[in-house]
Amino acid sequence: AQSVTQLGSHVSVSEGALVLLRCNYSSSVPPYLFWYVQYPNQGLQLLLKYTTGATLVKGINGFEAEFKKSETSFHLTKPSAHMSDAAEYFCAVSDQRFNKFYFGSGTKLNVKP
Amino acid sequence: EPEVTQTPSHQVTQMGQEVILRCVPISNHLYFYWYRQILGQKVEFLVSFYNNEISEKSEIFDDQFSVERPDGSNFTLKIRSTKLEDSAMYFCASSPDRPNSPLHFGNGTRLTVT
């Protein structure tokens, strides 16, 4: 079975500061890992994904995440926050059968001017 | 870029009524999904659909729910007799193939049951 834990339901950073959103997963099989972003009143947009290969993956809008198997983590980072990054971010895990995704409870990112 | 489209964006219905939520997946995609998000809670899997049949469903997806792909382009979720607790945002998603394909989500339908 798969599950995802996102630490911190709310994260607040200043514009220009480092963004770090934490995600830990549990999976009985090699996982596929994803980060999605949800802007207000919108759907879920894929930021980045890890399936196989390089453990540091780069996504859209300057975000990246590193898969660390030993820590069962897939934290999302961005070196310099922008006001437009304010949104809710969801980490998700899927098994290789890809029948369903398991989402974390989400982290709302607030960016202060 | 192709999108998953959902209609309506907001549906208000009375308890006990039937609702149909509609989705048009991306045209060359083969796998279809419904998820829901109760306000303030996590996104939950409801059902996956492939080759004109349900491939997996969660415990939430009880006999009150059904899915259909009636005409090769639409993918619908029907709730037969809505309950207050069905109030949520319902997201449709599709993916082209497996195993390396992420889901593409629509903007959701907000269902309010009064």
mmCIF file with all atom_site columns, C-alpha atoms in Angstrom:
data_model
loop_
_atom_site.group_PDB
_atom_site.id
_atom_site.type_symbol
_atom_site.label_atom_id
_atom_site.label_alt_id
_atom_site.label_comp_id
_atom_site.label_asym_id
_atom_site.label_entity_id
_atom_site.label_seq_id
_atom_site.pdbx_PDB_ins_code
_atom_site.Cartn_x
_atom_site.Cartn_y
_atom_site.Cartn_z
_atom_site.occupancy
_atom_site.B_iso_or_equiv
_atom_site.pdbx_formal_charge
_atom_site.auth_seq_id
_atom_site.auth_comp_id
_atom_site.auth_asym_id
_atom_site.auth_atom_id
_atom_site.pdbx_PDB_model_num
ATOM 1   C CA . ALA A 1 1   ? 0.000   0.000  0.000   1.00 0.00 ? 1   ALA A CA 1
ATOM 2   C CA . GLN A 1 2   ? 1.077   3.537  -0.642  1.00 0.00 ? 2   GLN A CA 1
ATOM 3   C CA . SER A 1 3   ? 0.680   6.668  1.431   1.00 0.00 ? 3   SER A CA 1
ATOM 4   C CA . VAL A 1 4   ? 2.018   10.194 1.472   1.00 0.00 ? 4   VAL A CA 1
ATOM 5   C CA . THR A 1 5   ? 2.704   12.536 4.366   1.00 0.00 ? 5   THR A CA 1
ATOM 6   C CA . GLN A 1 6   ? 3.234   16.235 3.864   1.00 0.00 ? 6   GLN A CA 1
ATOM 7   C CA . LEU A 1 7   ? 4.683   18.007 6.863   1.00 0.00 ? 7   LEU A CA 1
ATOM 8   C CA . GLY A 1 8   ? 3.203   21.415 7.425   1.00 0.00 ? 8   GLY A CA 1
ATOM 9   C CA . SER A 1 9   ? -0.235  22.288 6.149   1.00 0.00 ? 9   SER A CA 1
ATOM 10  C CA . HIS A 1 10  ? 0.841   25.925 5.827   1.00 0.00 ? 10  HIS A CA 1
ATOM 11  C CA . VAL A 1 11  ? 4.244   27.313 4.914   1.00 0.00 ? 11  VAL A CA 1
ATOM 12  C CA . SER A 1 12  ? 5.011   31.005 4.740   1.00 0.00 ? 12  SER A CA 1
ATOM 13  C CA . VAL A 1 13  ? 8.134   32.457 3.121   1.00 0.00 ? 13  VAL A CA 1
ATOM 14  C CA . SER A 1 14  ? 9.275   35.885 2.045   1.00 0.00 ? 14  SER A CA 1
ATOM 15  C CA . GLU A 1 15  ? 9.599   36.729 -1.605  1.00 0.00 ? 15  GLU A CA 1
ATOM 16  C CA . GLY A 1 16  ? 13.085  35.721 -2.744  1.00 0.00 ? 16  GLY A CA 1
ATOM 17  C CA . ALA A 1 17  ? 13.554  33.178 0.037   1.00 0.00 ? 17  ALA A CA 1
ATOM 18  C CA . LEU A 1 18  ? 14.056  29.443 -0.345  1.00 0.00 ? 18  LEU A CA 1
ATOM 19  C CA . VAL A 1 19  ? 10.944  27.327 -0.631  1.00 0.00 ? 19  VAL A CA 1
ATOM 20  C CA . LEU A 1 20  ? 11.038  23.857 0.952   1.00 0.00 ? 20  LEU A CA 1
ATOM 21  C CA . LEU A 1 21  ? 7.926   21.715 1.025   1.00 0.00 ? 21  LEU A CA 1
ATOM 22  C CA . ARG A 1 22  ? 8.319   18.327 2.621   1.00 0.00 ? 22  ARG A CA 1
ATOM 23  C CA . CYS A 1 23  ? 6.934   15.024 1.425   1.00 0.00 ? 23  CYS A CA 1
ATOM 24  C CA . ASN A 1 24  ? 7.521   11.540 2.773   1.00 0.00 ? 24  ASN A CA 1
ATOM 25  C CA . TYR A 1 25  ? 6.018   8.451  1.308   1.00 0.00 ? 25  TYR A CA 1
ATOM 26  C CA . SER A 1 26  ? 5.569   4.807  2.054   1.00 0.00 ? 26  SER A CA 1
ATOM 27  C CA . SER A 1 27  ? 5.327   2.272  -0.695  1.00 0.00 ? 27  SER A CA 1
ATOM 28  C CA . SER A 1 28  ? 5.632   -1.468 -0.907  1.00 0.00 ? 28  SER A CA 1
ATOM 29  C CA . VAL A 1 29  ? 6.939   -1.227 -4.454  1.00 0.00 ? 29  VAL A CA 1
ATOM 30  C CA . PRO A 1 30  ? 9.281   1.220  -6.189  1.00 0.00 ? 30  PRO A CA 1
ATOM 31  C CA . PRO A 1 31  ? 7.215   4.372  -6.271  1.00 0.00 ? 31  PRO A CA 1
ATOM 32  C CA . TYR A 1 32  ? 6.429   6.933  -8.870  1.00 0.00 ? 32  TYR A CA 1
ATOM 33  C CA . LEU A 1 33  ? 6.340   10.355 -7.227  1.00 0.00 ? 33  LEU A CA 1
ATOM 34  C CA . PHE A 1 34  ? 4.732   13.605 -8.286  1.00 0.00 ? 34  PHE A CA 1
ATOM 35  C CA . TRP A 1 35  ? 4.172   17.139 -7.192  1.00 0.00 ? 35  TRP A CA 1
ATOM 36  C CA . TYR A 1 36  ? 1.040   18.957 -8.264  1.00 0.00 ? 36  TYR A CA 1
ATOM 37  C CA . VAL A 1 37  ? 0.090   22.584 -7.704  1.00 0.00 ? 37  VAL A CA 1
ATOM 38  C CA . GLN A 1 38  ? -3.433  23.909 -7.280  1.00 0.00 ? 38  GLN A CA 1
ATOM 39  C CA . TYR A 1 39  ? -4.145  27.591 -7.728  1.00 0.00 ? 39  TYR A CA 1
ATOM 40  C CA . PRO A 1 40  ? -7.420  28.914 -6.298  1.00 0.00 ? 40  PRO A CA 1
ATOM 41  C CA . ASN A 1 41  ? -10.481 27.610 -8.103  1.00 0.00 ? 41  ASN A CA 1
ATOM 42  C CA . GLN A 1 42  ? -8.362  25.629 -10.517 1.00 0.00 ? 42  GLN A CA 1
ATOM 43  C CA . GLY A 1 43  ? -7.469  22.006 -11.109 1.00 0.00 ? 43  GLY A CA 1
ATOM 44  C CA . LEU A 1 44  ? -4.289  20.181 -10.280 1.00 0.00 ? 44  LEU A CA 1
ATOM 45  C CA . GLN A 1 45  ? -1.332  21.026 -12.488 1.00 0.00 ? 45  GLN A CA 1
ATOM 46  C CA . LEU A 1 46  ? 1.676   18.750 -12.704 1.00 0.00 ? 46  LEU A CA 1
ATOM 47  C CA . LEU A 1 47  ? 4.872   20.408 -11.464 1.00 0.00 ? 47  LEU A CA 1
ATOM 48  C CA . LEU A 1 48  ? 7.264   17.489 -11.816 1.00 0.00 ? 48  LEU A CA 1
ATOM 49  C CA . LYS A 1 49  ? 7.529   13.741 -11.587 1.00 0.00 ? 49  LYS A CA 1
ATOM 50  C CA . TYR A 1 50  ? 9.992   11.039 -10.655 1.00 0.00 ? 50  TYR A CA 1
ATOM 51  C CA . THR A 1 51  ? 9.653   7.612  -12.216 1.00 0.00 ? 51  THR A CA 1
ATOM 52  C CA . THR A 1 52  ? 13.130  6.195  -12.798 1.00 0.00 ? 52  THR A CA 1
ATOM 53  C CA . GLY A 1 53  ? 16.625  7.499  -13.492 1.00 0.00 ? 53  GLY A CA 1
ATOM 54  C CA . ALA A 1 54  ? 18.039  10.729 -12.125 1.00 0.00 ? 54  ALA A CA 1
ATOM 55  C CA . THR A 1 55  ? 16.892  11.335 -8.584  1.00 0.00 ? 55  THR A CA 1
ATOM 56  C CA . LEU A 1 56  ? 16.947  15.125 -8.902  1.00 0.00 ? 56  LEU A CA 1
ATOM 57  C CA . VAL A 1 57  ? 14.105  16.178 -11.129 1.00 0.00 ? 57  VAL A CA 1
ATOM 58  C CA . LYS A 1 58  ? 13.380  19.625 -12.422 1.00 0.00 ? 58  LYS A CA 1
ATOM 59  C CA . GLY A 1 59  ? 9.915   20.896 -13.062 1.00 0.00 ? 59  GLY A CA 1
ATOM 60  C CA . ILE A 1 60  ? 8.109   23.959 -14.217 1.00 0.00 ? 60  ILE A CA 1
ATOM 61  C CA . ASN A 1 61  ? 8.373   27.408 -12.673 1.00 0.00 ? 61  ASN A CA 1
ATOM 62  C CA . GLY A 1 62  ? 11.854  26.754 -11.273 1.00 0.00 ? 62  GLY A CA 1
ATOM 63  C CA . PHE A 1 63  ? 10.819  23.985 -8.892  1.00 0.00 ? 63  PHE A CA 1
ATOM 64  C CA . GLU A 1 64  ? 12.791  20.824 -8.358  1.00 0.00 ? 64  GLU A CA 1
ATOM 65  C CA . ALA A 1 65  ? 12.595  17.777 -6.130  1.00 0.00 ? 65  ALA A CA 1
ATOM 66  C CA . GLU A 1 66  ? 14.980  15.071 -5.070  1.00 0.00 ? 66  GLU A CA 1
ATOM 67  C CA . PHE A 1 67  ? 14.022  11.455 -4.574  1.00 0.00 ? 67  PHE A CA 1
ATOM 68  C CA . LYS A 1 68  ? 15.876  10.032 -1.559  1.00 0.00 ? 68  LYS A CA 1
ATOM 69  C CA . LYS A 1 69  ? 15.108  6.378  -1.209  1.00 0.00 ? 69  LYS A CA 1
ATOM 70  C CA . SER A 1 70  ? 16.962  6.009  2.094   1.00 0.00 ? 70  SER A CA 1
ATOM 71  C CA . GLU A 1 71  ? 14.835  8.747  3.617   1.00 0.00 ? 71  GLU A CA 1
ATOM 72  C CA . THR A 1 72  ? 11.645  7.864  1.697   1.00 0.00 ? 72  THR A CA 1
ATOM 73  C CA . SER A 1 73  ? 11.391  11.537 0.860   1.00 0.00 ? 73  SER A CA 1
ATOM 74  C CA . PHE A 1 74  ? 10.600  13.665 -2.157  1.00 0.00 ? 74  PHE A CA 1
ATOM 75  C CA . HIS A 1 75  ? 10.883  17.247 -0.943  1.00 0.00 ? 75  HIS A CA 1
ATOM 76  C CA . LEU A 1 76  ? 10.050  20.129 -3.264  1.00 0.00 ? 76  LEU A CA 1
ATOM 77  C CA . THR A 1 77  ? 12.334  23.138 -3.423  1.00 0.00 ? 77  THR A CA 1
ATOM 78  C CA . LYS A 1 78  ? 12.698  26.420 -5.213  1.00 0.00 ? 78  LYS A CA 1
ATOM 79  C CA . PRO A 1 79  ? 15.699  28.687 -4.587  1.00 0.00 ? 79  PRO A CA 1
ATOM 80  C CA . SER A 1 80  ? 13.792  31.966 -4.714  1.00 0.00 ? 80  SER A CA 1
ATOM 81  C CA . ALA A 1 81  ? 10.079  32.327 -4.042  1.00 0.00 ? 81  ALA A CA 1
ATOM 82  C CA . HIS A 1 82  ? 7.907   34.526 -6.195  1.00 0.00 ? 82  HIS A CA 1
ATOM 83  C CA . MET A 1 83  ? 4.543   35.976 -5.286  1.00 0.00 ? 83  MET A CA 1
ATOM 84  C CA . SER A 1 84  ? 2.977   33.921 -8.064  1.00 0.00 ? 84  SER A CA 1
ATOM 85  C CA . ASP A 1 85  ? 4.076   30.715 -6.294  1.00 0.00 ? 85  ASP A CA 1
ATOM 86  C CA . ALA A 1 86  ? 1.377   31.166 -3.676  1.00 0.00 ? 86  ALA A CA 1
ATOM 87  C CA . ALA A 1 87  ? -0.829  28.098 -4.074  1.00 0.00 ? 87  ALA A CA 1
ATOM 88  C CA . GLU A 1 88  ? -1.472  24.704 -2.572  1.00 0.00 ? 88  GLU A CA 1
ATOM 89  C CA . TYR A 1 89  ? 1.003   21.964 -3.352  1.00 0.00 ? 89  TYR A CA 1
ATOM 90  C CA . PHE A 1 90  ? 0.240   18.267 -3.315  1.00 0.00 ? 90  PHE A CA 1
ATOM 91  C CA . CYS A 1 91  ? 2.675   15.404 -3.262  1.00 0.00 ? 91  CYS A CA 1
ATOM 92  C CA . ALA A 1 92  ? 1.413   12.141 -4.758  1.00 0.00 ? 92  ALA A CA 1
ATOM 93  C CA . VAL A 1 93  ? 2.649   8.593  -5.086  1.00 0.00 ? 93  VAL A CA 1
ATOM 94  C CA . SER A 1 94  ? 1.618   5.936  -7.532  1.00 0.00 ? 94  SER A CA 1
ATOM 95  C CA . ASP A 1 95  ? 2.636   2.369  -8.013  1.00 0.00 ? 95  ASP A CA 1
ATOM 96  C CA . GLN A 1 96  ? 3.775   1.062  -11.335 1.00 0.00 ? 96  GLN A CA 1
ATOM 97  C CA . ARG A 1 97  ? 0.351   -0.248 -12.169 1.00 0.00 ? 97  ARG A CA 1
ATOM 98  C CA . PHE A 1 98  ? -0.705  3.371  -12.253 1.00 0.00 ? 98  PHE A CA 1
ATOM 99  C CA . ASN A 1 99  ? -4.284  2.613  -11.394 1.00 0.00 ? 99  ASN A CA 1
ATOM 100 C CA . LYS A 1 100 ? -4.448  5.338  -8.819  1.00 0.00 ? 100 LYS A CA 1
ATOM 101 C CA . PHE A 1 101 ? -2.558  8.075  -7.144  1.00 0.00 ? 101 PHE A CA 1
ATOM 102 C CA . TYR A 1 102 ? -2.378  8.664  -3.433  1.00 0.00 ? 102 TYR A CA 1
ATOM 103 C CA . PHE A 1 103 ? -2.219  12.317 -2.511  1.00 0.00 ? 103 PHE A CA 1
ATOM 104 C CA . GLY A 1 104 ? -0.845  13.995 0.543   1.00 0.00 ? 104 GLY A CA 1
ATOM 105 C CA . SER A 1 105 ? -3.029  16.397 2.462   1.00 0.00 ? 105 SER A CA 1
ATOM 106 C CA . GLY A 1 106 ? -1.449  19.388 0.762   1.00 0.00 ? 106 GLY A CA 1
ATOM 107 C CA . THR A 1 107 ? 0.671   22.341 1.843   1.00 0.00 ? 107 THR A CA 1
ATOM 108 C CA . LYS A 1 108 ? -0.510  25.882 1.318   1.00 0.00 ? 108 LYS A CA 1
ATOM 109 C CA . LEU A 1 109 ? 2.365   28.148 0.412   1.00 0.00 ? 109 LEU A CA 1
ATOM 110 C CA . ASN A 1 110 ? 2.074   31.813 1.307   1.00 0.00 ? 110 ASN A CA 1
ATOM 111 C CA . VAL A 1 111 ? 4.617   34.246 -0.113  1.00 0.00 ? 111 VAL A CA 1
ATOM 112 C CA . LYS A 1 112 ? 5.044   37.520 1.737   1.00 0.00 ? 112 LYS A CA 1
ATOM 113 C CA . PRO A 1 113 ? 6.245   40.645 -0.043  1.00 0.00 ? 113 PRO A CA 1
ATOM 114 C CA . GLU B 2 1   ? -1.855  22.149 -25.064 1.00 0.00 ? 1   GLU B CA 1
ATOM 115 C CA . PRO B 2 2   ? -4.810  19.750 -24.832 1.00 0.00 ? 2   PRO B CA 1
ATOM 116 C CA . GLU B 2 3   ? -6.813  19.954 -21.650 1.00 0.00 ? 3   GLU B CA 1
ATOM 117 C CA . VAL B 2 4   ? -9.251  17.905 -19.676 1.00 0.00 ? 4   VAL B CA 1
ATOM 118 C CA . THR B 2 5   ? -12.491 19.870 -19.525 1.00 0.00 ? 5   THR B CA 1
ATOM 119 C CA . GLN B 2 6   ? -15.200 19.490 -16.930 1.00 0.00 ? 6   GLN B CA 1
ATOM 120 C CA . THR B 2 7   ? -18.738 20.795 -16.858 1.00 0.00 ? 7   THR B CA 1
ATOM 121 C CA . PRO B 2 8   ? -20.391 22.368 -15.031 1.00 0.00 ? 8   PRO B CA 1
ATOM 122 C CA . SER B 2 9   ? -17.888 24.247 -12.925 1.00 0.00 ? 9   SER B CA 1
ATOM 123 C CA . HIS B 2 10  ? -20.405 24.455 -10.095 1.00 0.00 ? 10  HIS B CA 1
ATOM 124 C CA . GLN B 2 11  ? -23.481 22.315 -9.470  1.00 0.00 ? 11  GLN B CA 1
ATOM 125 C CA . VAL B 2 12  ? -25.983 22.852 -6.683  1.00 0.00 ? 12  VAL B CA 1
ATOM 126 C CA . THR B 2 13  ? -28.463 20.101 -5.984  1.00 0.00 ? 13  THR B CA 1
ATOM 127 C CA . GLN B 2 14  ? -30.872 19.028 -3.284  1.00 0.00 ? 14  GLN B CA 1
ATOM 128 C CA . MET B 2 15  ? -30.261 15.988 -1.144  1.00 0.00 ? 15  MET B CA 1
ATOM 129 C CA . GLY B 2 16  ? -31.653 12.855 -2.767  1.00 0.00 ? 16  GLY B CA 1
ATOM 130 C CA . GLN B 2 17  ? -31.378 14.169 -6.303  1.00 0.00 ? 17  GLN B CA 1
ATOM 131 C CA . GLU B 2 18  ? -29.308 12.577 -9.027  1.00 0.00 ? 18  GLU B CA 1
ATOM 132 C CA . VAL B 2 19  ? -26.385 14.478 -10.515 1.00 0.00 ? 19  VAL B CA 1
ATOM 133 C CA . ILE B 2 20  ? -24.198 13.824 -13.512 1.00 0.00 ? 20  ILE B CA 1
ATOM 134 C CA . LEU B 2 21  ? -20.764 15.374 -13.698 1.00 0.00 ? 21  LEU B CA 1
ATOM 135 C CA . ARG B 2 22  ? -19.274 15.537 -17.136 1.00 0.00 ? 22  ARG B CA 1
ATOM 136 C CA . CYS B 2 23  ? -15.719 15.354 -18.344 1.00 0.00 ? 23  CYS B CA 1
ATOM 137 C CA . VAL B 2 24  ? -14.045 15.403 -21.724 1.00 0.00 ? 24  VAL B CA 1
ATOM 138 C CA . PRO B 2 25  ? -10.643 13.757 -21.362 1.00 0.00 ? 25  PRO B CA 1
ATOM 139 C CA . ILE B 2 26  ? -7.729  14.504 -23.660 1.00 0.00 ? 26  ILE B CA 1
ATOM 140 C CA . SER B 2 27  ? -8.559  12.841 -26.946 1.00 0.00 ? 27  SER B CA 1
ATOM 141 C CA . ASN B 2 28  ? -5.771  10.246 -27.256 1.00 0.00 ? 28  ASN B CA 1
ATOM 142 C CA . HIS B 2 29  ? -5.823  9.254  -23.598 1.00 0.00 ? 29  HIS B CA 1
ATOM 143 C CA . LEU B 2 30  ? -6.853  5.772  -22.611 1.00 0.00 ? 30  LEU B CA 1
ATOM 144 C CA . TYR B 2 31  ? -7.181  5.887  -18.817 1.00 0.00 ? 31  TYR B CA 1
ATOM 145 C CA . PHE B 2 32  ? -9.739  7.935  -16.988 1.00 0.00 ? 32  PHE B CA 1
ATOM 146 C CA . TYR B 2 33  ? -10.215 8.752  -13.342 1.00 0.00 ? 33  TYR B CA 1
ATOM 147 C CA . TRP B 2 34  ? -12.428 10.551 -10.885 1.00 0.00 ? 34  TRP B CA 1
ATOM 148 C CA . TYR B 2 35  ? -11.098 12.055 -7.696  1.00 0.00 ? 35  TYR B CA 1
ATOM 149 C CA . ARG B 2 36  ? -12.778 14.205 -5.132  1.00 0.00 ? 36  ARG B CA 1
ATOM 150 C CA . GLN B 2 37  ? -11.631 16.789 -2.627  1.00 0.00 ? 37  GLN B CA 1
ATOM 151 C CA . ILE B 2 38  ? -13.854 17.654 0.298   1.00 0.00 ? 38  ILE B CA 1
ATOM 152 C CA . LEU B 2 39  ? -13.210 21.224 1.389   1.00 0.00 ? 39  LEU B CA 1
ATOM 153 C CA . GLY B 2 40  ? -10.025 21.388 3.439   1.00 0.00 ? 40  GLY B CA 1
ATOM 154 C CA . GLN B 2 41  ? -9.215  17.728 2.993   1.00 0.00 ? 41  GLN B CA 1
ATOM 155 C CA . LYS B 2 42  ? -6.951  15.721 0.760   1.00 0.00 ? 42  LYS B CA 1
ATOM 156 C CA . VAL B 2 43  ? -7.649  14.657 -2.797  1.00 0.00 ? 43  VAL B CA 1
ATOM 157 C CA . GLU B 2 44  ? -9.173  11.166 -2.732  1.00 0.00 ? 44  GLU B CA 1
ATOM 158 C CA . PHE B 2 45  ? -9.273  8.536  -5.419  1.00 0.00 ? 45  PHE B CA 1
ATOM 159 C CA . LEU B 2 46  ? -12.733 7.379  -6.467  1.00 0.00 ? 46  LEU B CA 1
ATOM 160 C CA . VAL B 2 47  ? -12.410 5.241  -9.575  1.00 0.00 ? 47  VAL B CA 1
ATOM 161 C CA . SER B 2 48  ? -10.274 4.419  -12.584 1.00 0.00 ? 48  SER B CA 1
ATOM 162 C CA . PHE B 2 49  ? -11.656 3.377  -15.958 1.00 0.00 ? 49  PHE B CA 1
ATOM 163 C CA . TYR B 2 50  ? -10.012 1.676  -18.900 1.00 0.00 ? 50  TYR B CA 1
ATOM 164 C CA . ASN B 2 51  ? -11.265 -0.130 -21.971 1.00 0.00 ? 51  ASN B CA 1
ATOM 165 C CA . ASN B 2 52  ? -14.860 0.696  -21.123 1.00 0.00 ? 52  ASN B CA 1
ATOM 166 C CA . GLU B 2 53  ? -14.816 -0.780 -17.683 1.00 0.00 ? 53  GLU B CA 1
ATOM 167 C CA . ILE B 2 54  ? -13.865 0.090  -14.145 1.00 0.00 ? 54  ILE B CA 1
ATOM 168 C CA . SER B 2 55  ? -10.335 -1.057 -13.421 1.00 0.00 ? 55  SER B CA 1
ATOM 169 C CA . GLU B 2 56  ? -10.223 -0.031 -9.787  1.00 0.00 ? 56  GLU B CA 1
ATOM 170 C CA . LYS B 2 57  ? -12.426 1.753  -7.281  1.00 0.00 ? 57  LYS B CA 1
ATOM 171 C CA . SER B 2 58  ? -12.116 2.951  -3.728  1.00 0.00 ? 58  SER B CA 1
ATOM 172 C CA . GLU B 2 59  ? -14.369 2.225  -0.787  1.00 0.00 ? 59  GLU B CA 1
ATOM 173 C CA . ILE B 2 60  ? -15.912 5.661  -1.312  1.00 0.00 ? 60  ILE B CA 1
ATOM 174 C CA . PHE B 2 61  ? -17.225 4.553  -4.700  1.00 0.00 ? 61  PHE B CA 1
ATOM 175 C CA . ASP B 2 62  ? -20.291 2.696  -3.466  1.00 0.00 ? 62  ASP B CA 1
ATOM 176 C CA . ASP B 2 63  ? -23.486 1.729  -5.268  1.00 0.00 ? 63  ASP B CA 1
ATOM 177 C CA . GLN B 2 64  ? -24.592 5.359  -5.369  1.00 0.00 ? 64  GLN B CA 1
ATOM 178 C CA . PHE B 2 65  ? -21.819 6.116  -7.841  1.00 0.00 ? 65  PHE B CA 1
ATOM 179 C CA . SER B 2 66  ? -21.429 5.030  -11.433 1.00 0.00 ? 66  SER B CA 1
ATOM 180 C CA . VAL B 2 67  ? -19.243 6.008  -14.357 1.00 0.00 ? 67  VAL B CA 1
ATOM 181 C CA . GLU B 2 68  ? -19.817 5.836  -18.046 1.00 0.00 ? 68  GLU B CA 1
ATOM 182 C CA . ARG B 2 69  ? -18.114 6.678  -21.281 1.00 0.00 ? 69  ARG B CA 1
ATOM 183 C CA . PRO B 2 70  ? -21.227 6.977  -23.409 1.00 0.00 ? 70  PRO B CA 1
ATOM 184 C CA . ASP B 2 71  ? -19.892 8.225  -26.712 1.00 0.00 ? 71  ASP B CA 1
ATOM 185 C CA . GLY B 2 72  ? -16.130 7.871  -26.948 1.00 0.00 ? 72  GLY B CA 1
ATOM 186 C CA . SER B 2 73  ? -15.403 11.406 -25.849 1.00 0.00 ? 73  SER B CA 1
ATOM 187 C CA . ASN B 2 74  ? -17.340 12.122 -22.653 1.00 0.00 ? 74  ASN B CA 1
ATOM 188 C CA . PHE B 2 75  ? -16.645 10.476 -19.329 1.00 0.00 ? 75  PHE B CA 1
ATOM 189 C CA . THR B 2 76  ? -19.360 10.932 -16.729 1.00 0.00 ? 76  THR B CA 1
ATOM 190 C CA . LEU B 2 77  ? -19.748 10.405 -13.016 1.00 0.00 ? 77  LEU B CA 1
ATOM 191 C CA . LYS B 2 78  ? -23.290 9.859  -11.765 1.00 0.00 ? 78  LYS B CA 1
ATOM 192 C CA . ILE B 2 79  ? -24.359 10.096 -8.173  1.00 0.00 ? 79  ILE B CA 1
ATOM 193 C CA . ARG B 2 80  ? -27.778 8.491  -7.894  1.00 0.00 ? 80  ARG B CA 1
ATOM 194 C CA . SER B 2 81  ? -29.094 9.976  -4.677  1.00 0.00 ? 81  SER B CA 1
ATOM 195 C CA . THR B 2 82  ? -26.898 12.727 -3.347  1.00 0.00 ? 82  THR B CA 1
ATOM 196 C CA . LYS B 2 83  ? -26.115 13.150 0.331   1.00 0.00 ? 83  LYS B CA 1
ATOM 197 C CA . LEU B 2 84  ? -24.879 16.215 2.149   1.00 0.00 ? 84  LEU B CA 1
ATOM 198 C CA . GLU B 2 85  ? -21.481 14.566 2.544   1.00 0.00 ? 85  GLU B CA 1
ATOM 199 C CA . ASP B 2 86  ? -21.125 14.297 -1.236  1.00 0.00 ? 86  ASP B CA 1
ATOM 200 C CA . SER B 2 87  ? -20.454 18.038 -1.305  1.00 0.00 ? 87  SER B CA 1
ATOM 201 C CA . ALA B 2 88  ? -16.936 18.330 -2.657  1.00 0.00 ? 88  ALA B CA 1
ATOM 202 C CA . MET B 2 89  ? -14.831 19.301 -5.625  1.00 0.00 ? 89  MET B CA 1
ATOM 203 C CA . TYR B 2 90  ? -14.790 16.466 -8.141  1.00 0.00 ? 90  TYR B CA 1
ATOM 204 C CA . PHE B 2 91  ? -11.819 16.190 -10.451 1.00 0.00 ? 91  PHE B CA 1
ATOM 205 C CA . CYS B 2 92  ? -11.663 14.216 -13.636 1.00 0.00 ? 92  CYS B CA 1
ATOM 206 C CA . ALA B 2 93  ? -8.265  13.077 -14.885 1.00 0.00 ? 93  ALA B CA 1
ATOM 207 C CA . SER B 2 94  ? -6.875  11.168 -17.811 1.00 0.00 ? 94  SER B CA 1
ATOM 208 C CA . SER B 2 95  ? -3.564  9.683  -18.865 1.00 0.00 ? 95  SER B CA 1
ATOM 209 C CA . PRO B 2 96  ? -2.325  8.317  -22.170 1.00 0.00 ? 96  PRO B CA 1
ATOM 210 C CA . ASP B 2 97  ? -0.723  5.100  -21.049 1.00 0.00 ? 97  ASP B CA 1
ATOM 211 C CA . ARG B 2 98  ? 1.209   3.461  -18.259 1.00 0.00 ? 98  ARG B CA 1
ATOM 212 C CA . PRO B 2 99  ? 3.537   3.152  -16.479 1.00 0.00 ? 99  PRO B CA 1
ATOM 213 C CA . ASN B 2 100 ? 5.239   6.504  -16.861 1.00 0.00 ? 100 ASN B CA 1
ATOM 214 C CA . SER B 2 101 ? 2.312   8.807  -17.458 1.00 0.00 ? 101 SER B CA 1
ATOM 215 C CA . PRO B 2 102 ? 1.163   11.345 -14.927 1.00 0.00 ? 102 PRO B CA 1
ATOM 216 C CA . LEU B 2 103 ? -2.467  12.274 -14.668 1.00 0.00 ? 103 LEU B CA 1
ATOM 217 C CA . HIS B 2 104 ? -3.820  15.358 -16.391 1.00 0.00 ? 104 HIS B CA 1
ATOM 218 C CA . PHE B 2 105 ? -6.551  16.941 -14.309 1.00 0.00 ? 105 PHE B CA 1
ATOM 219 C CA . GLY B 2 106 ? -9.491  19.097 -15.215 1.00 0.00 ? 106 GLY B CA 1
ATOM 220 C CA . ASN B 2 107 ? -10.408 22.208 -13.256 1.00 0.00 ? 107 ASN B CA 1
ATOM 221 C CA . GLY B 2 108 ? -13.048 20.346 -11.301 1.00 0.00 ? 108 GLY B CA 1
ATOM 222 C CA . THR B 2 109 ? -16.760 20.590 -10.614 1.00 0.00 ? 109 THR B CA 1
ATOM 223 C CA . ARG B 2 110 ? -17.757 21.973 -7.250  1.00 0.00 ? 110 ARG B CA 1
ATOM 224 C CA . LEU B 2 111 ? -20.798 20.000 -6.094  1.00 0.00 ? 111 LEU B CA 1
ATOM 225 C CA . THR B 2 112 ? -22.904 21.532 -3.342  1.00 0.00 ? 112 THR B CA 1
ATOM 226 C CA . VAL B 2 113 ? -25.653 19.371 -1.863  1.00 0.00 ? 113 VAL B CA 1
ATOM 227 C CA . THR B 2 114 ? -28.241 21.278 0.192   1.00 0.00 ? 114 THR B CA 1
#
